[in-house]
Structure formats: C-alpha cells, structure tokens
XYZ file of C-alpha atoms in Angstrom:
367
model
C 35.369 8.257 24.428
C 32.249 5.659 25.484
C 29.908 9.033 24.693
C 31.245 9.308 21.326
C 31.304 6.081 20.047
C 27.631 5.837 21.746
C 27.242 8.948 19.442
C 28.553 7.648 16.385
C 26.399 4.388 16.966
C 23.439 6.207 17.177
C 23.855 8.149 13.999
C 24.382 4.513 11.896
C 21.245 3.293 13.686
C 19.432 6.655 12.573
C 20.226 6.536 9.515
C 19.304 2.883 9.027
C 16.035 3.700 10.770
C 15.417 6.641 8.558
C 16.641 4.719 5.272
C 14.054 2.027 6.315
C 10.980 4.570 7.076
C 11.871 6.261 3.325
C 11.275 2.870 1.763
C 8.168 1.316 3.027
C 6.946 5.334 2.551
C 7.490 4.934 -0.958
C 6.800 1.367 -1.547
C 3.916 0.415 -3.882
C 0.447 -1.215 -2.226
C 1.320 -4.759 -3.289
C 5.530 -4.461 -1.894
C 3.957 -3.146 1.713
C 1.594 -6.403 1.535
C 4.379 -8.337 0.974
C 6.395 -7.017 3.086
C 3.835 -7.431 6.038
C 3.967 -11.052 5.052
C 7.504 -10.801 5.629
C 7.323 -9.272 9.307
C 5.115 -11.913 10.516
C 7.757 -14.636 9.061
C 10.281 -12.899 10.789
C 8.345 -12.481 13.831
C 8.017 -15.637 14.137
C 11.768 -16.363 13.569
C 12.821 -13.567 16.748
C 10.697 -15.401 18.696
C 11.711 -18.646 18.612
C 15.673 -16.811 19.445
C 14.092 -15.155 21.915
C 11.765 -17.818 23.681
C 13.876 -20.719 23.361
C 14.008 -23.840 21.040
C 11.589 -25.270 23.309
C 10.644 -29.111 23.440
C 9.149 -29.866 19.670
C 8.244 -32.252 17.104
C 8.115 -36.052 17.390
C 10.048 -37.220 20.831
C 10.578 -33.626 21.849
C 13.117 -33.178 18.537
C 13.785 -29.971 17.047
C 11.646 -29.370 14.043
C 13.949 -29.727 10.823
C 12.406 -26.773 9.351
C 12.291 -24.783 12.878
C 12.700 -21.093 11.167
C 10.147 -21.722 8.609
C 6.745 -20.447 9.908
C 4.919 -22.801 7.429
C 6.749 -25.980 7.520
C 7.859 -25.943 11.667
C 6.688 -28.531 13.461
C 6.624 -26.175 16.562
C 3.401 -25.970 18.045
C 4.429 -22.132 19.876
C 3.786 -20.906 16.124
C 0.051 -21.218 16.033
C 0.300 -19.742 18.772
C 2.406 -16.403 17.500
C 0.540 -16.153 14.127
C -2.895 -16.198 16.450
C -2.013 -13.599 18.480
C -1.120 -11.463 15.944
C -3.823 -11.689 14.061
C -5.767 -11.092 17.096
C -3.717 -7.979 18.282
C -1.687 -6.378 15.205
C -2.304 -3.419 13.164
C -4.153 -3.802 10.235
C -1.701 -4.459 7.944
C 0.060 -6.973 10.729
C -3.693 -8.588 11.367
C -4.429 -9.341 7.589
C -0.904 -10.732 6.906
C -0.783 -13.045 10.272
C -4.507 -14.267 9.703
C -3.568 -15.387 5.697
C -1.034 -17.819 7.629
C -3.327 -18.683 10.580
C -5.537 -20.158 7.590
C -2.749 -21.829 5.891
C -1.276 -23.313 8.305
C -4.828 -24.162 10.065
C -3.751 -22.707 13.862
C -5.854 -23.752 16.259
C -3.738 -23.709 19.546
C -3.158 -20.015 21.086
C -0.725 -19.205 24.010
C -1.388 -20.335 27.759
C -2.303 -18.342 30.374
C 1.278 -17.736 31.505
C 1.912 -16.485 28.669
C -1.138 -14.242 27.942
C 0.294 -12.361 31.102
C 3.754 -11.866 29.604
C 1.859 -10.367 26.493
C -0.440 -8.293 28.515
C 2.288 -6.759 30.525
C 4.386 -5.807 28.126
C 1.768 -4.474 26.304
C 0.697 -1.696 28.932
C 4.534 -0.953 29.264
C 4.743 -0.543 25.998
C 1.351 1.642 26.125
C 2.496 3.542 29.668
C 6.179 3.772 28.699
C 7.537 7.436 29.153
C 10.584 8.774 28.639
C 13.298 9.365 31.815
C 14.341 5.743 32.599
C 17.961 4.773 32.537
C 17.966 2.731 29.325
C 16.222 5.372 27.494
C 18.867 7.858 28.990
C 21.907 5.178 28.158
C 20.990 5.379 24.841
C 20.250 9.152 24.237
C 16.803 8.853 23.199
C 14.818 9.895 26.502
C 13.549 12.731 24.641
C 13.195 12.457 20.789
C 9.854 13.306 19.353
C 7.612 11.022 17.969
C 8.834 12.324 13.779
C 12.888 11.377 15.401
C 13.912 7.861 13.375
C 15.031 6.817 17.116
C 11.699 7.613 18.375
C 10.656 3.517 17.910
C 13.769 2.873 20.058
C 12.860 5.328 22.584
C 9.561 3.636 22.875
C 10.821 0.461 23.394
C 13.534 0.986 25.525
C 11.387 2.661 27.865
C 9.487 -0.313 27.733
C 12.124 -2.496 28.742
C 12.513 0.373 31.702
C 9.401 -0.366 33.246
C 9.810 -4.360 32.939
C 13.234 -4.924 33.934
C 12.504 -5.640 37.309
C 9.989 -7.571 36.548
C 10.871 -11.501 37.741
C 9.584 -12.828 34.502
C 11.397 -10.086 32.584
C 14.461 -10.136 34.082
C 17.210 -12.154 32.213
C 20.028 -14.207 34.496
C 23.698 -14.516 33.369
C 24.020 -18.451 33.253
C 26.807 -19.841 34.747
C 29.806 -22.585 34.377
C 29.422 -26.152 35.196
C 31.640 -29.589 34.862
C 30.982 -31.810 33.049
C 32.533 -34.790 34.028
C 34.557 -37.278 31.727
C 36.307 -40.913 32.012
C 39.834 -39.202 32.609
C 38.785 -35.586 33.288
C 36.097 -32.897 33.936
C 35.568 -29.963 31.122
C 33.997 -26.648 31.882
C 31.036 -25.888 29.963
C 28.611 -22.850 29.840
C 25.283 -22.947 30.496
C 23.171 -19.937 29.393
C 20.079 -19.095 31.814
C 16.284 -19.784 30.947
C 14.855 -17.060 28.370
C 12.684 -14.962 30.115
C 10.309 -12.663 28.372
C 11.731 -10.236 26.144
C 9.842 -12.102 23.412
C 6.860 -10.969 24.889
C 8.040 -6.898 24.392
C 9.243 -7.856 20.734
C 6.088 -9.559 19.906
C 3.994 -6.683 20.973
C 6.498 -4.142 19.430
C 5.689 -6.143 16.204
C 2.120 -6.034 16.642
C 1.723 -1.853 17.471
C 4.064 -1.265 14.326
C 6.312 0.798 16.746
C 9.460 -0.163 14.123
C 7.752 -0.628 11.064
C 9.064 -3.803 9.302
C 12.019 -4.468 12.095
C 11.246 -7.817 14.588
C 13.446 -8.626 17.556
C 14.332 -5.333 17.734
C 15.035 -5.960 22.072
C 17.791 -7.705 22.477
C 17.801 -10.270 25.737
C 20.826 -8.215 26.813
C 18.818 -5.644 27.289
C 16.930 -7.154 30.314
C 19.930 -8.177 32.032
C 20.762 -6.761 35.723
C 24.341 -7.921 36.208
C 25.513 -5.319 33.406
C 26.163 -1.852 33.385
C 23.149 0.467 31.871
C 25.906 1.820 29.001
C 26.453 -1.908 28.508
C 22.713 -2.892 28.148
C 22.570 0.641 25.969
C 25.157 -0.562 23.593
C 23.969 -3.880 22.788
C 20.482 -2.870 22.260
C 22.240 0.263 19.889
C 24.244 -2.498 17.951
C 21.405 -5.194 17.624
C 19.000 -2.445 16.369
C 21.196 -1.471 13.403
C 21.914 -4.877 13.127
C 17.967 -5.611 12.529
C 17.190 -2.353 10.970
C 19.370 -3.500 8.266
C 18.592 -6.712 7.729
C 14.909 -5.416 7.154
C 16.367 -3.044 4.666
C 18.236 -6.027 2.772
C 15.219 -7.724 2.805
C 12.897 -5.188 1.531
C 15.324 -4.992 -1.389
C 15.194 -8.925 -1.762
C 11.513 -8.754 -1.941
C 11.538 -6.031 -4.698
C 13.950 -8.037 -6.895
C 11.892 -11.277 -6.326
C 8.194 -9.905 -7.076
C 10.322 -8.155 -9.935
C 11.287 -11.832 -11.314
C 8.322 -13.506 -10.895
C 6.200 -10.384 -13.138
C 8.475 -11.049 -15.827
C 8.417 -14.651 -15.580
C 4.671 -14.557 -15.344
C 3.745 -11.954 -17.934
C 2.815 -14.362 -20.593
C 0.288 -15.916 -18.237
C -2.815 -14.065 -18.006
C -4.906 -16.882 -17.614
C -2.483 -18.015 -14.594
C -3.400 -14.600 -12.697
C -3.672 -16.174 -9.157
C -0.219 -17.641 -9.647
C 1.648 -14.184 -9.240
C -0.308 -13.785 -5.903
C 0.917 -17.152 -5.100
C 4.270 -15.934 -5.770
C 4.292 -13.235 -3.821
C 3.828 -15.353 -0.231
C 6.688 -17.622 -1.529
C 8.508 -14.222 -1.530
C 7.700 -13.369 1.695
C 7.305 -16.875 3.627
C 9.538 -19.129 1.979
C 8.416 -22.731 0.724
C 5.257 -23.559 1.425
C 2.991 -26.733 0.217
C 0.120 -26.734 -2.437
C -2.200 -27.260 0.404
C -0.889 -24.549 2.172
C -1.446 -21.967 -1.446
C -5.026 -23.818 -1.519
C -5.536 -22.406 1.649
C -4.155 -18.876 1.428
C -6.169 -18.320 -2.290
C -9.169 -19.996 -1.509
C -8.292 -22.180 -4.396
C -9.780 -26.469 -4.935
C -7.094 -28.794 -4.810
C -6.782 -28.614 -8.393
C -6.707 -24.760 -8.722
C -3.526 -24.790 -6.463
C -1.983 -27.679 -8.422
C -2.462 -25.465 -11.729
C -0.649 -22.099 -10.123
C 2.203 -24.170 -8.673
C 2.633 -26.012 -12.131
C 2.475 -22.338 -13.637
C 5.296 -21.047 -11.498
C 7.399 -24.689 -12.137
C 6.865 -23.582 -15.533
C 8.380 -20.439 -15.373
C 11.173 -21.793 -13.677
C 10.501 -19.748 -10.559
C 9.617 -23.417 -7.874
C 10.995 -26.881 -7.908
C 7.879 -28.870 -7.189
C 9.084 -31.466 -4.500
C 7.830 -34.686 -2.927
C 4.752 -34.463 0.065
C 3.966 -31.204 -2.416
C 6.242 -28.765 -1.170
C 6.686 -25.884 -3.248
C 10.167 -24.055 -2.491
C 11.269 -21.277 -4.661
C 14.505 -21.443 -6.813
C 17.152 -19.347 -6.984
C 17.327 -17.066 -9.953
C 19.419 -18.490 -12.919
C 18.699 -22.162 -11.403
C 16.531 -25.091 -13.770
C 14.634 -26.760 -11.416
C 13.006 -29.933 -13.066
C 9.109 -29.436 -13.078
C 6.823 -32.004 -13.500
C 5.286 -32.430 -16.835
C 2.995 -29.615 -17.481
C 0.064 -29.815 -19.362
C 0.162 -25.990 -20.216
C 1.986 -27.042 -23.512
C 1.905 -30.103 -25.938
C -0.561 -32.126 -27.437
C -2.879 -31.797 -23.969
C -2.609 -27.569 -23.901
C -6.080 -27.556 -25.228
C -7.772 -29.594 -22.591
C -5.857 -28.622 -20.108
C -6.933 -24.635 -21.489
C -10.822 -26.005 -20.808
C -9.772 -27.591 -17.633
C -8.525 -24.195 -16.356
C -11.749 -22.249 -17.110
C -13.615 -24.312 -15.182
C -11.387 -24.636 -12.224
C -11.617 -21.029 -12.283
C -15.259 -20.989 -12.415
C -15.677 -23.602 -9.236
C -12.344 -21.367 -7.285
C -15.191 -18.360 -8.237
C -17.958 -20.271 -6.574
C -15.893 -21.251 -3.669
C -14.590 -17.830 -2.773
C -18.705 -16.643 -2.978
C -19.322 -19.312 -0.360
C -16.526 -18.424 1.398
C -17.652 -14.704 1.552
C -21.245 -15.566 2.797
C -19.916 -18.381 5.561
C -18.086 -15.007 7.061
C-alpha cells in the first residue's frame, strides 16, 4: 500500500516537474530573465526557512520585511546574493549580481559557512545513484532526460551528507515552561543544520531549473525511517515544483500588464525593464532601480513616476516603490508627464536620457 501511494506521489511530482521543464523550454528570452530574477528572490526566501531567522536588524529584531530580498534588514542576504553571483550558472550569476548592485552587498559568508557550501557542493558533484534515499524514493536510476532526474541528483546528495555532523538534523525535544500556578509543555525544534547549504548549491548548478528549497530539513533527519524521509522530500518537491509553476504563470500575467500599461510610453522605455524586477523581486526603492539601470537619481525618479502613472506602483514614503494589484488606483504623486509642465518635463527627459547614456559609457569602461 506504502509502494503505491509512493508510486502515485511520484507520478504528481513528475508531472509537475515535466509541466515546469515544458514552460521555461518555451518561454520567451525576456520571461526566462525574469524568471531567473525570480529564483534568486526565492532563493533567498528557502534560505532564510532553512537557516533560521537568525539574530537581525536593530537589537537583534526580526527584519519587518524579512522575505523581501531587497528591503530585509538581514545581513545573511548579502551574503546569499554574493555567492550566487559568484557560483551560479549564467543565467543564476547575471540575475544574483543585478541585486548584489542594488542592494550594494558587501559582506559574504564566514568561513564556517564556506565549508557547508563547499561540501555540499562536491556531494552534489560526486553524488551517484544507489544510496537509500535515492532508493526510498524510486529514482536511483532515472536518466539524466527523466523529469525526476533533478531529484535523483539531489537526493543522492543528501545520501552522501547525512552523516555528516553539520548536516545532520536533530528532532528537538519537549521542555516546561514554568508558570505562577503551573508548568506547560512546550516544543522546542533543534538548531537548523545545513540543508540550506545543498539547496543553495542545487540553486546555483540549475539541477531543478526554477524550483528553490527543493530539500526539505526532513530529509536530513536520522531518527526517521528512510520511506519517511522519502515521502516528505516526494511531497515538499511537488509542493515547490508547483509553486514555481504558479509563479511562472504570475510573472507572465504581470509583464503582460505592465506592456499594455506601458505601450503609450516610448519615451519611458527603461520603465518596462524597471517593471520587470518589480515582477520578479517585489517592492523595491528608487535607489535600488537607480542602481539596477544604471540610471541618475533623476532618471529613476522619471521611470517610477511613469509606472505610478500607469497605475502599475504606489509611490510610498523613504521612496519605496511596491507594485499594485491589478484593478487597484494607487494615488501617484503629481506627474509632470501631463499638464501645463508636459513640455518641460518632455526636454527634461531627453537630457536625463542623454547623461543615463553617458553614465552607462563610463560604467562600461570602469569594468
């Protein structure tokens, strides 16, 4: 009965997996650049659930905005976005060094954790097939063209790390807490260990294409039964494989809004690029879009005014630029783009354009 429902299981993760592959095959240029984009958010978001909260932020307080890769205040995601733009595929490189720049990280990871990242990169590299997870899950010998053939990869990854003490996951325990007029059990979940290591680098190789946290913490636990550990790492990877899926379809809708909303704007041309890392990254700040677009100051004031415009961003205090949801009136500042000002502000954007020109040539030669 286990086998079957094992079996079953594996076809809905197939399937997702294959679904997945079919779209980012046939997914224009510009959606696969976005969705990279995307990955590296989301890396950064399995991380964090895989690593811990961690002690953050003013006082050691969790950031406010801790699943946001541009607005956390957690200093582990310089770290992240460096490494993968040190380590990643192409695609994953160009993406995660775009929001090294905008977010200006400076800090990598410590040496600790360099040797997480370096061991579970040649498991991930010396993995074979044979090991008990990989034979829990019925994927110790798919071929490299099998949808499950990421998941083989990876499990026999976690195979060779497992007994690993900084791999290995504990099982946390009860304690009591003790009150005025009573004591109360509470759980108290074990210290992450470093399955965010193997995801990271499984992010990086593009062993899943578009999928993060694909390795469930489960996964590395030794108090559980291998068709335990098998199961939950079956279920999570659907779980994730779908989500990417959803998400790839939210992106398509989005850049699919913003072209419409922006066709009128020819002279705003760098404002659908801006667009498309609010698509993939969430809010962001003007300073942040300067960054990314090698834009002045000014250049990224006039593309975030051009997508308030179109209704597509509330423009918010500290000059945080969050995207709004479709139907929505967010109140824009004033724009000069129309009114009595449209011509001067018409001359002011030709030769904003002109010094963004010259900056991006200086840019070019500095590297």
């Amino acid at each position: 009965m286990v086998g079957a429902m094992m079996s079953a299981d594996q076809a809905s993760l197939g399937y997702a997996l294959g679904r997945l592959a079919g779209a980012i095959r046939f997914a224009s240029p510009e959606m696969r650049k976005v969705a990279s984009f995307a990955t590296v958010a989301d890396a950064w978001r399995a991380y964090r659930r895989d690593a811990g909260i961690g002690d953050v932020g003013p006082a050691h307080q969790p950031s406010t905005d801790a699943l946001s890769i541009l607005l956390t205040d957690d200093p582990r995601r310089d770290a992240v976005v460096l490494w993968l733009a040190a380590h990643g595929e192409p695609a994953i490189a160009d993406a995660a060094t775009v929001v090294v720049r905008m977010v200006n990280a400076t800090r990598g990871f410590e040496t600790d954790a360099l040797a997480l990242l370096n061991a579970a990169q040649d498991a991930v590299a010396q993995a074979a097939a044979g090991g008990p997870l990989t034979g829990a899950c019925g994927v110790a010998y798919v071929g490299p063209d099998h949808p499950l053939h990421g998941l083989a990869r990876a499990a026999a990854a976690v195979d060779l790390l497992i007994h690993a003490p900084d791999f290995a996951e504990g099982s946390g325990h009860e304690a009591l807490l003790p009150l005025p007029s009573r004591s109360m059990r509470h759980y108290i979940a074990s210290e992450p260990a470093g399955c965010w290591a193997l995801n990271l680098v499984l992010v990086a190789r593009g062993i899943v294409p578009q999928v993060t946290g694909i390795v469930p913490r489960t996964a590395f636990r030794l108090d559980v039964t291998d068709a335990q550990r098998a199961a939950a790492v079956v279920d999570h990877s659907t779980h994730e494989a779908l989500a990417a899926f959803t998400n790839l379809e939210r992106i398509e809708s989005v850049l699919g809004r913003g072209r419409e909303a922006l066709a009128g704007l020819s002279r705003n041309a760098r404002a659908f690029e801006a667009w498309t890392l609010l698509a993939a990254l969430g809010p962001t700040t003007r300073k942040q879009l300067m960054r990314a677009l090698s834009l002045s100051r000014a250049g990224a004031d006039i593309q975030a005014r051009a997508l308030a415009a179109a209704r597509l961003v509330g423009l918010e205090t500290g000059g945080l630029v969050s995207p709004a949801l479709p139907g929505s009136s967010p109140s824009p500042s004033a724009s000069l783009d129309h009114g009595p000002l449209c011509a001067a502000a018409a001359d002011l954007d030709i030769a904003m354009a002109e010094i963004d020109r010259l900056l991006t040539r200086s840019l070019d030669k500095r590297n």
